[in-house]
PDB file of N, CA and C in Angstrom:
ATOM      1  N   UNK L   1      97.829 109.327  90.061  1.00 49.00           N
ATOM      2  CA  UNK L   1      98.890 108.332  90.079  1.00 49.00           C
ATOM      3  C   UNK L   1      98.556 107.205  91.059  1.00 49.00           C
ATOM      4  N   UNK L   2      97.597 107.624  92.326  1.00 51.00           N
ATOM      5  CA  UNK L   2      97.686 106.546  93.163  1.00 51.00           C
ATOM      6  C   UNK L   2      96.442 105.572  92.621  1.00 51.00           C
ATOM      7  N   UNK L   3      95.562 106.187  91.780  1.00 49.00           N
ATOM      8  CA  UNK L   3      94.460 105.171  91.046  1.00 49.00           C
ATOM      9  C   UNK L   3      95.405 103.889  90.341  1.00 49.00           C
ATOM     10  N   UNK L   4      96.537 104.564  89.458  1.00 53.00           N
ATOM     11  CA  UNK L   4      97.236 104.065  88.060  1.00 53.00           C
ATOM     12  C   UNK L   4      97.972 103.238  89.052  1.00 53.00           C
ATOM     13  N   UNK L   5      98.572 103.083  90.363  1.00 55.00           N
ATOM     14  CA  UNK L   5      99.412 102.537  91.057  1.00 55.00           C
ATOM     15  C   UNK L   5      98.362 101.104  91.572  1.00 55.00           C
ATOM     16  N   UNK L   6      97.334 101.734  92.043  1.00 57.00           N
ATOM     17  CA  UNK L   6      96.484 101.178  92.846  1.00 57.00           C
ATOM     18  C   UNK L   6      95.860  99.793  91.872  1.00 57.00           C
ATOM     19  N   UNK L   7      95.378 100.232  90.857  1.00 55.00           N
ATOM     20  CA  UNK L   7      94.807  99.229  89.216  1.00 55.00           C
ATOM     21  C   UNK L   7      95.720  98.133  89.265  1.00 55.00           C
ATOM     22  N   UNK L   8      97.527  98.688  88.900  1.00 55.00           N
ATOM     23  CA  UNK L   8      98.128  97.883  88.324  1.00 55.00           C
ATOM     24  C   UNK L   8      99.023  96.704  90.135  1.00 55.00           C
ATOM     25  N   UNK L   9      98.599  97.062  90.825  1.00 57.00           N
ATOM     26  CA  UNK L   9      98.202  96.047  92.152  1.00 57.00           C
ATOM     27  C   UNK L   9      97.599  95.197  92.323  1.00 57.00           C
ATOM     28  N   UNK L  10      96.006  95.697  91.322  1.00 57.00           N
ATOM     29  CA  UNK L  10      94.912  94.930  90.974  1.00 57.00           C
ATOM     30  C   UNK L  10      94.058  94.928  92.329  1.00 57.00           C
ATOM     31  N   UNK L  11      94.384  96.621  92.753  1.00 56.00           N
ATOM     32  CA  UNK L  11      93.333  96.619  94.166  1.00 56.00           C
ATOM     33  C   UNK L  11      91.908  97.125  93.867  1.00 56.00           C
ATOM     34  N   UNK L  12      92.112  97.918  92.096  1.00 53.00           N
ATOM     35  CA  UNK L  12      90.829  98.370  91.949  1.00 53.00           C
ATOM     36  C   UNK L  12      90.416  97.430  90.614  1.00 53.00           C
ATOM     37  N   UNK L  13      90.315  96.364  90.647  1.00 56.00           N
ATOM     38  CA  UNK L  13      90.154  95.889  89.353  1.00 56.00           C
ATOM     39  C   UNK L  13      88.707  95.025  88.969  1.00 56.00           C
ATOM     40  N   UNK L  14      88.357  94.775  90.847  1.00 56.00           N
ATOM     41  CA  UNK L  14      86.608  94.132  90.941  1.00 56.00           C
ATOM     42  C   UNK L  14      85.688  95.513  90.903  1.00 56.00           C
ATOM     43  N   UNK L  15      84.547  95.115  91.605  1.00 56.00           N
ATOM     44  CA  UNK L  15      83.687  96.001  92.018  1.00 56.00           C
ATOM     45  C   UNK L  15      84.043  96.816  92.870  1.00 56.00           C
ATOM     46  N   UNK L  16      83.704  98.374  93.443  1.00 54.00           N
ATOM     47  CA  UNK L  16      84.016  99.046  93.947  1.00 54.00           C
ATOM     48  C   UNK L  16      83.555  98.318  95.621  1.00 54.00           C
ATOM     49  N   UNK L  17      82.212  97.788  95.647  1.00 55.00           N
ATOM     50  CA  UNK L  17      82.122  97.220  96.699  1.00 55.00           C
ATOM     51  C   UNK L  17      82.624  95.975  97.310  1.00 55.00           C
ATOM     52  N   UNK L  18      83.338  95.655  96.448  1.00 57.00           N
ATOM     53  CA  UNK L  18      84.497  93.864  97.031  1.00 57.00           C
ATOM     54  C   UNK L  18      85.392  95.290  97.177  1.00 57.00           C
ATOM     55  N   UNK L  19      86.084  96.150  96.414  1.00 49.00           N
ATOM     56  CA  UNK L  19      87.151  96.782  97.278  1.00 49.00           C
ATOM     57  C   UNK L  19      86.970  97.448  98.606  1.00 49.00           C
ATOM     58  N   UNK L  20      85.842  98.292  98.595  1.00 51.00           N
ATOM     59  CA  UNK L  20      85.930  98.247 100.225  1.00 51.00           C
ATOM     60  C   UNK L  20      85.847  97.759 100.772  1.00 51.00           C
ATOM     61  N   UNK L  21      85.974  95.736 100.715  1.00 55.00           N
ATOM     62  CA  UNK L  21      85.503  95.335 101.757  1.00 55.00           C
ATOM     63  C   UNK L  21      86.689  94.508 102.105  1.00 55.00           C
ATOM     64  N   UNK L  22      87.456  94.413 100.986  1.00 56.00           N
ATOM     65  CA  UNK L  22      89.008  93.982 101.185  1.00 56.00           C
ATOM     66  C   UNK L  22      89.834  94.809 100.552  1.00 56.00           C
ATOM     67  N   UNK L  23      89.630  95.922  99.553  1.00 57.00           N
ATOM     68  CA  UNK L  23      90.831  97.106  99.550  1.00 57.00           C
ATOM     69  C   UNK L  23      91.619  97.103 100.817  1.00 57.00           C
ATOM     70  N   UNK L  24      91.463  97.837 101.799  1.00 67.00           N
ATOM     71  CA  UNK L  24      92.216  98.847 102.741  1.00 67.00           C
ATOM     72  C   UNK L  24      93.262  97.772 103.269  1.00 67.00           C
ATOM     73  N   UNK L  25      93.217  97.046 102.869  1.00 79.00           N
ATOM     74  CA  UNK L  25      93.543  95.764 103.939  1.00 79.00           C
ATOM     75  C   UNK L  25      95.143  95.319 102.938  1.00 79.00           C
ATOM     76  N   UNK L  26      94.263  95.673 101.775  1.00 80.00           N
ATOM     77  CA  UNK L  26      95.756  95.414 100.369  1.00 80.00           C
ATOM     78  C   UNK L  26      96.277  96.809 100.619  1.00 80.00           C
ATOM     79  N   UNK L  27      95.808  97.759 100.852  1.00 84.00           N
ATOM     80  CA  UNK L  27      96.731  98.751 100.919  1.00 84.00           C
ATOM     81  C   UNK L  27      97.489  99.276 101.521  1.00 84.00           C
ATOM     82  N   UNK L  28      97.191  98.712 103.173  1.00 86.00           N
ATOM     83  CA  UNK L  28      97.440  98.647 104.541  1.00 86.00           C
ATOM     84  C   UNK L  28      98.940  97.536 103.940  1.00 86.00           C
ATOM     85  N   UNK L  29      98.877  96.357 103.068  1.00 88.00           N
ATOM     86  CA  UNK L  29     100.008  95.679 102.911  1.00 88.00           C
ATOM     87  C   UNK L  29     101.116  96.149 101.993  1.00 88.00           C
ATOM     88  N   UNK L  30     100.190  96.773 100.916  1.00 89.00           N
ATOM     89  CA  UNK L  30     101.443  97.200 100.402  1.00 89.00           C
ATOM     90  C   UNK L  30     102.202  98.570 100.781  1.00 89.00           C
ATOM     91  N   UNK L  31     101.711  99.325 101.503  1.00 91.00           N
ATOM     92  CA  UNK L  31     102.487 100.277 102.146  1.00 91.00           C
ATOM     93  C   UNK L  31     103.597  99.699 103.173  1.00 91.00           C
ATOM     94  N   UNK L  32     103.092  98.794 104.393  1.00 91.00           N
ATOM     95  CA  UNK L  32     104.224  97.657 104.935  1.00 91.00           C
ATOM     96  C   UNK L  32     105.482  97.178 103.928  1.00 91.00           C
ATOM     97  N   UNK L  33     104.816  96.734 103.515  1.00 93.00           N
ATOM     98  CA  UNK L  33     105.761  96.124 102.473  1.00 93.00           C
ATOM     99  C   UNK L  33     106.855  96.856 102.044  1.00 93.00           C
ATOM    100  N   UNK L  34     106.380  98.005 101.367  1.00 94.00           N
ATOM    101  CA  UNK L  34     107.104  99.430 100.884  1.00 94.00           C
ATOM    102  C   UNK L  34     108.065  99.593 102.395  1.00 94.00           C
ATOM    103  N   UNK L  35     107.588 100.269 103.269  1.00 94.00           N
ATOM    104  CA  UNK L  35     107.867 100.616 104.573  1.00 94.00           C
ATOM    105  C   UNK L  35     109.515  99.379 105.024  1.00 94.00           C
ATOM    106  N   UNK L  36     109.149  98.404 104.515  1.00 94.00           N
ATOM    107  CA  UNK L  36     110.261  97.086 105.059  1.00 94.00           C
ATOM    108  C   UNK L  36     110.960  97.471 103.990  1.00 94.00           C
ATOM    109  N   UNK L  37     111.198  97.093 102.917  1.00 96.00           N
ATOM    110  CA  UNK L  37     111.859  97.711 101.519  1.00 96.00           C
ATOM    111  C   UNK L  37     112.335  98.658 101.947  1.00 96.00           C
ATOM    112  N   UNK L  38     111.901  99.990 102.455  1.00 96.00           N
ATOM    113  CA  UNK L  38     112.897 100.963 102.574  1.00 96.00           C
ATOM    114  C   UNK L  38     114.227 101.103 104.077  1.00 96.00           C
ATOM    115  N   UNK L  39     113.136 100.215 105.146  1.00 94.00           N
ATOM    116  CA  UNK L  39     113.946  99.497 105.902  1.00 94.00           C
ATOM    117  C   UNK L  39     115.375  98.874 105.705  1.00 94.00           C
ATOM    118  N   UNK L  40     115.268  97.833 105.008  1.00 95.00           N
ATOM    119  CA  UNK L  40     116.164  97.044 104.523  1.00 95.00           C
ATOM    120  C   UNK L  40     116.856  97.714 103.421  1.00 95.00           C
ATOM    121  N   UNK L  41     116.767  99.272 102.725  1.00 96.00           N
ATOM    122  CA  UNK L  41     117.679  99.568 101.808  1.00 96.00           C
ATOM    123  C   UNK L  41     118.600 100.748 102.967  1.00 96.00           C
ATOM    124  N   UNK L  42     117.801 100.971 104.016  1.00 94.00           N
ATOM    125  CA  UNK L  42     118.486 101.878 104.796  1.00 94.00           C
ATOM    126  C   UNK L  42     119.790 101.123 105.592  1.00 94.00           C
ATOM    127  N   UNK L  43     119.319  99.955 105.912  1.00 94.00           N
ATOM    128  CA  UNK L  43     119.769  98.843 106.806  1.00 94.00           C
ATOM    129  C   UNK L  43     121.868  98.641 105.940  1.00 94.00           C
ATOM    130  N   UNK L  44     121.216  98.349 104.917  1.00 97.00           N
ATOM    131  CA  UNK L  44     121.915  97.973 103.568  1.00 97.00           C
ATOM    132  C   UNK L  44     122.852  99.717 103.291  1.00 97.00           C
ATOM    133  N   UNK L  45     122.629 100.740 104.112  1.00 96.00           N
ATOM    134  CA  UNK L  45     123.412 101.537 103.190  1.00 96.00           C
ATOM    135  C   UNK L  45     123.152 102.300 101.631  1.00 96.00           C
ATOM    136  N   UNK L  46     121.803 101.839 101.198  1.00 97.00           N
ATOM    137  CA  UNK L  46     121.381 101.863  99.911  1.00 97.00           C
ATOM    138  C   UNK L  46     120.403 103.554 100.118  1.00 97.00           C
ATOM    139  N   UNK L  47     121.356 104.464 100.774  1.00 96.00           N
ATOM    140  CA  UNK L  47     120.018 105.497 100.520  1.00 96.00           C
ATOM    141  C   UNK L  47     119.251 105.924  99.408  1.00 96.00           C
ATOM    142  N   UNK L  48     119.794 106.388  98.337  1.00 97.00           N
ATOM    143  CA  UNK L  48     119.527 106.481  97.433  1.00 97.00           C
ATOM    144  C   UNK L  48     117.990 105.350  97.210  1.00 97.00           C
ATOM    145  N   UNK L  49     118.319 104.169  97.243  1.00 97.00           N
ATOM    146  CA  UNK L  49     116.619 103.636  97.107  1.00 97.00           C
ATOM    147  C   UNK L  49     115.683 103.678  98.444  1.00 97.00           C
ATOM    148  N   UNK L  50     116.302 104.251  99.226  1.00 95.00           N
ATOM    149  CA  UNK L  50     115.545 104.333 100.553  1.00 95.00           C
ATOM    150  C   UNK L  50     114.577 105.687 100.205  1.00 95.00           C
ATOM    151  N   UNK L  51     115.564 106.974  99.829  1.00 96.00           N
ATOM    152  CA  UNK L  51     114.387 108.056  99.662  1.00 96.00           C
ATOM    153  C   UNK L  51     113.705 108.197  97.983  1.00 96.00           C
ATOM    154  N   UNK L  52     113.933 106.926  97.310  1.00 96.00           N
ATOM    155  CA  UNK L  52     113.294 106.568  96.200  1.00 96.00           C
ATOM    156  C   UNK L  52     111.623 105.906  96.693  1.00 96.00           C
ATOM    157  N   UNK L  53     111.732 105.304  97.557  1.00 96.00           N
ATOM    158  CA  UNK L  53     111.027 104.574  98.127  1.00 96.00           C
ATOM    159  C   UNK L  53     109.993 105.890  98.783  1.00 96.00           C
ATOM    160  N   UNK L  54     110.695 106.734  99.740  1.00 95.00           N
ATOM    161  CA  UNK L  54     109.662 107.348 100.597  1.00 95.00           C
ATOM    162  C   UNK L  54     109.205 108.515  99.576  1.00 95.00           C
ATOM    163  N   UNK L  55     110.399 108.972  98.364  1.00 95.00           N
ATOM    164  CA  UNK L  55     109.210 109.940  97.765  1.00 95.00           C
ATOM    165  C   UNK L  55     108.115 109.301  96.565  1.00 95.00           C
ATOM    166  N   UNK L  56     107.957 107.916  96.561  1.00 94.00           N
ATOM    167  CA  UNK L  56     107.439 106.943  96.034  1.00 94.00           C
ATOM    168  C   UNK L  56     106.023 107.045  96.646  1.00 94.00           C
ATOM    169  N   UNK L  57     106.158 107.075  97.737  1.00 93.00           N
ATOM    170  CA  UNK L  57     104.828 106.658  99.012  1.00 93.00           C
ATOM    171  C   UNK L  57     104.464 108.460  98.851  1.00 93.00           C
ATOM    172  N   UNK L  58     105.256 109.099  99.108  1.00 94.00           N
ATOM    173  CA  UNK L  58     105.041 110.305  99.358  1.00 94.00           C
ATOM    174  C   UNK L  58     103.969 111.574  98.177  1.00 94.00           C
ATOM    175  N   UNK L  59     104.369 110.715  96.945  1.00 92.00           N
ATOM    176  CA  UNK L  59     103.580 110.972  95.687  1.00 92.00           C
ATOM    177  C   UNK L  59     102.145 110.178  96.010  1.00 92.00           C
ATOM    178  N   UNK L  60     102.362 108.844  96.573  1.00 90.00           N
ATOM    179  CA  UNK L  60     101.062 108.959  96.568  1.00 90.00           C
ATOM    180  C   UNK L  60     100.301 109.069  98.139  1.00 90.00           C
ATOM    181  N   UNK L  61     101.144 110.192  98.307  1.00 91.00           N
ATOM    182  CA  UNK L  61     100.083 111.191  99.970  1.00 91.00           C
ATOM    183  C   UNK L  61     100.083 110.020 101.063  1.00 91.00           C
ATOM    184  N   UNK L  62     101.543 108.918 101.346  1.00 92.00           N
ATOM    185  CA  UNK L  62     101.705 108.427 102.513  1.00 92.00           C
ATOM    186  C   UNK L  62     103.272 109.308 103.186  1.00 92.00           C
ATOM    187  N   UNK L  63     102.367 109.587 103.991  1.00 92.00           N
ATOM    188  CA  UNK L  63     103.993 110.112 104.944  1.00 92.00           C
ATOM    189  C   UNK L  63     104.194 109.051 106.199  1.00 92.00           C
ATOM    190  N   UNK L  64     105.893 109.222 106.203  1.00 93.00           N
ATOM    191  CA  UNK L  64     106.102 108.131 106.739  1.00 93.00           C
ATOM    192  C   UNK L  64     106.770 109.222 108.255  1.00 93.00           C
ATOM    193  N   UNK L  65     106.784 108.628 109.254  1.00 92.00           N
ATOM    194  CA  UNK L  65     107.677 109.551 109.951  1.00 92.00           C
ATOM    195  C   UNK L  65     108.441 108.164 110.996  1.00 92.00           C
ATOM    196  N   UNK L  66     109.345 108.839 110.698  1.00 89.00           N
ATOM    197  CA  UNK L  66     110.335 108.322 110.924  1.00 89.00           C
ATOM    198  C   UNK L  66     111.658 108.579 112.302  1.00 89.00           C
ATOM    199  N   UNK L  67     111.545 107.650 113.624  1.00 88.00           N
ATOM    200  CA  UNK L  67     112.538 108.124 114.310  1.00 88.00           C
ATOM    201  C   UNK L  67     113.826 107.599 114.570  1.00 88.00           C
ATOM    202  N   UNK L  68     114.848 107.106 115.447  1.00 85.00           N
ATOM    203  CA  UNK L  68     115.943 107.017 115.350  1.00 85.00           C
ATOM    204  C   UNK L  68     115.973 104.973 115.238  1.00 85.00           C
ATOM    205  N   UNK L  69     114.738 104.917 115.734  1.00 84.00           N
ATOM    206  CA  UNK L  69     114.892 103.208 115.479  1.00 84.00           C
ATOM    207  C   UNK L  69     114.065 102.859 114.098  1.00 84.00           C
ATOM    208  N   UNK L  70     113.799 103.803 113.236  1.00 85.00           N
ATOM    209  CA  UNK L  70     112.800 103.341 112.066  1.00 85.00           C
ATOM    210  C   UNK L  70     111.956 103.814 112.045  1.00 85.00           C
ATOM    211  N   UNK L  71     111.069 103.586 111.223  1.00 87.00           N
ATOM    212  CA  UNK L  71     110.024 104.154 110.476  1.00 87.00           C
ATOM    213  C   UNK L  71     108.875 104.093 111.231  1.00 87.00           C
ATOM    214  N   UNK L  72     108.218 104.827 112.335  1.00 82.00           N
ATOM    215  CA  UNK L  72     106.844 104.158 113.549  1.00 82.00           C
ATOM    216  C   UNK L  72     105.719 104.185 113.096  1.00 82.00           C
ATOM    217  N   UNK L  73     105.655 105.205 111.981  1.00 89.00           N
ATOM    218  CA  UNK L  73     104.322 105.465 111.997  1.00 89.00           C
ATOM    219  C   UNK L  73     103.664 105.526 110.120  1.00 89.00           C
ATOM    220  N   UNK L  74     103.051 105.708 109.932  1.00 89.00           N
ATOM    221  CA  UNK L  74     102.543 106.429 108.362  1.00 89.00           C
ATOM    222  C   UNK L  74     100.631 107.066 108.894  1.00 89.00           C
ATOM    223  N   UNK L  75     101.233 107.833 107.736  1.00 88.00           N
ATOM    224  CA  UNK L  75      99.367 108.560 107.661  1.00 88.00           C
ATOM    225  C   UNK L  75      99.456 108.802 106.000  1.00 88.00           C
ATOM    226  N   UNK L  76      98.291 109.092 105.674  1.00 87.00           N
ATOM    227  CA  UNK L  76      97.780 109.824 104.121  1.00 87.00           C
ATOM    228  C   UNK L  76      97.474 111.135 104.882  1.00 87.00           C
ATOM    229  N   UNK L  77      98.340 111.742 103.620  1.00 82.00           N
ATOM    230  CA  UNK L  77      98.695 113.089 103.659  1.00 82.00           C
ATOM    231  C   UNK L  77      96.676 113.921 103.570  1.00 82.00           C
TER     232      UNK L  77
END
C-alpha cells in the first residue's frame, strides 16, 4: 500500500536514483503535512478524521507519538 500511496504522490514515478536523491525529502513532507491535518482536525474537534489520519500513516508503518501538546515525534514502524 505504501508503494500504491507513494506512485500516486508521484514520489516513485522517475528513476529509482532521482528518488533517492530527492524521495525522502517528499516523504519527510508529506508525512508533515499529514501530521498538521491531523493537528488541525484535533484542534477542530473532528476526531473521527484525526484517527482516520493516524491509522492512515499507521498502515503505512509511520507511528506518530503523541504528547499532551501534539504530535513530537514520528518513526517507521
Amino acid at each position: 500500500k505504501l508503494i500504491g500511496n507513494a506512485r500516486s504522490l508521484g514520489l516513485l514515478s522517475g528513476s529509482p536514483g532521482a528518488w533517492l536523491q530527492s524521495g525522502p525529502s517528499q516523504f519527510v513532507t508529506y508525512i508533515e503535512e499529514r501530521i498538521a491535518a491531523r493537528a488541525l482536525a484535533r484542534k477542530e474537534r473532528r476526531f473521527a478524521d484525526a484517527d482516520r489520519i493516524r491509522n492512515e500513516l499507521a498502515e503505512q508503518k509511520i507511528l506518530l507519538e503523541d504528547k499532551p501538546d501534539g504530535t513530537t515525534e514520528w518513526r517507521t514502524a
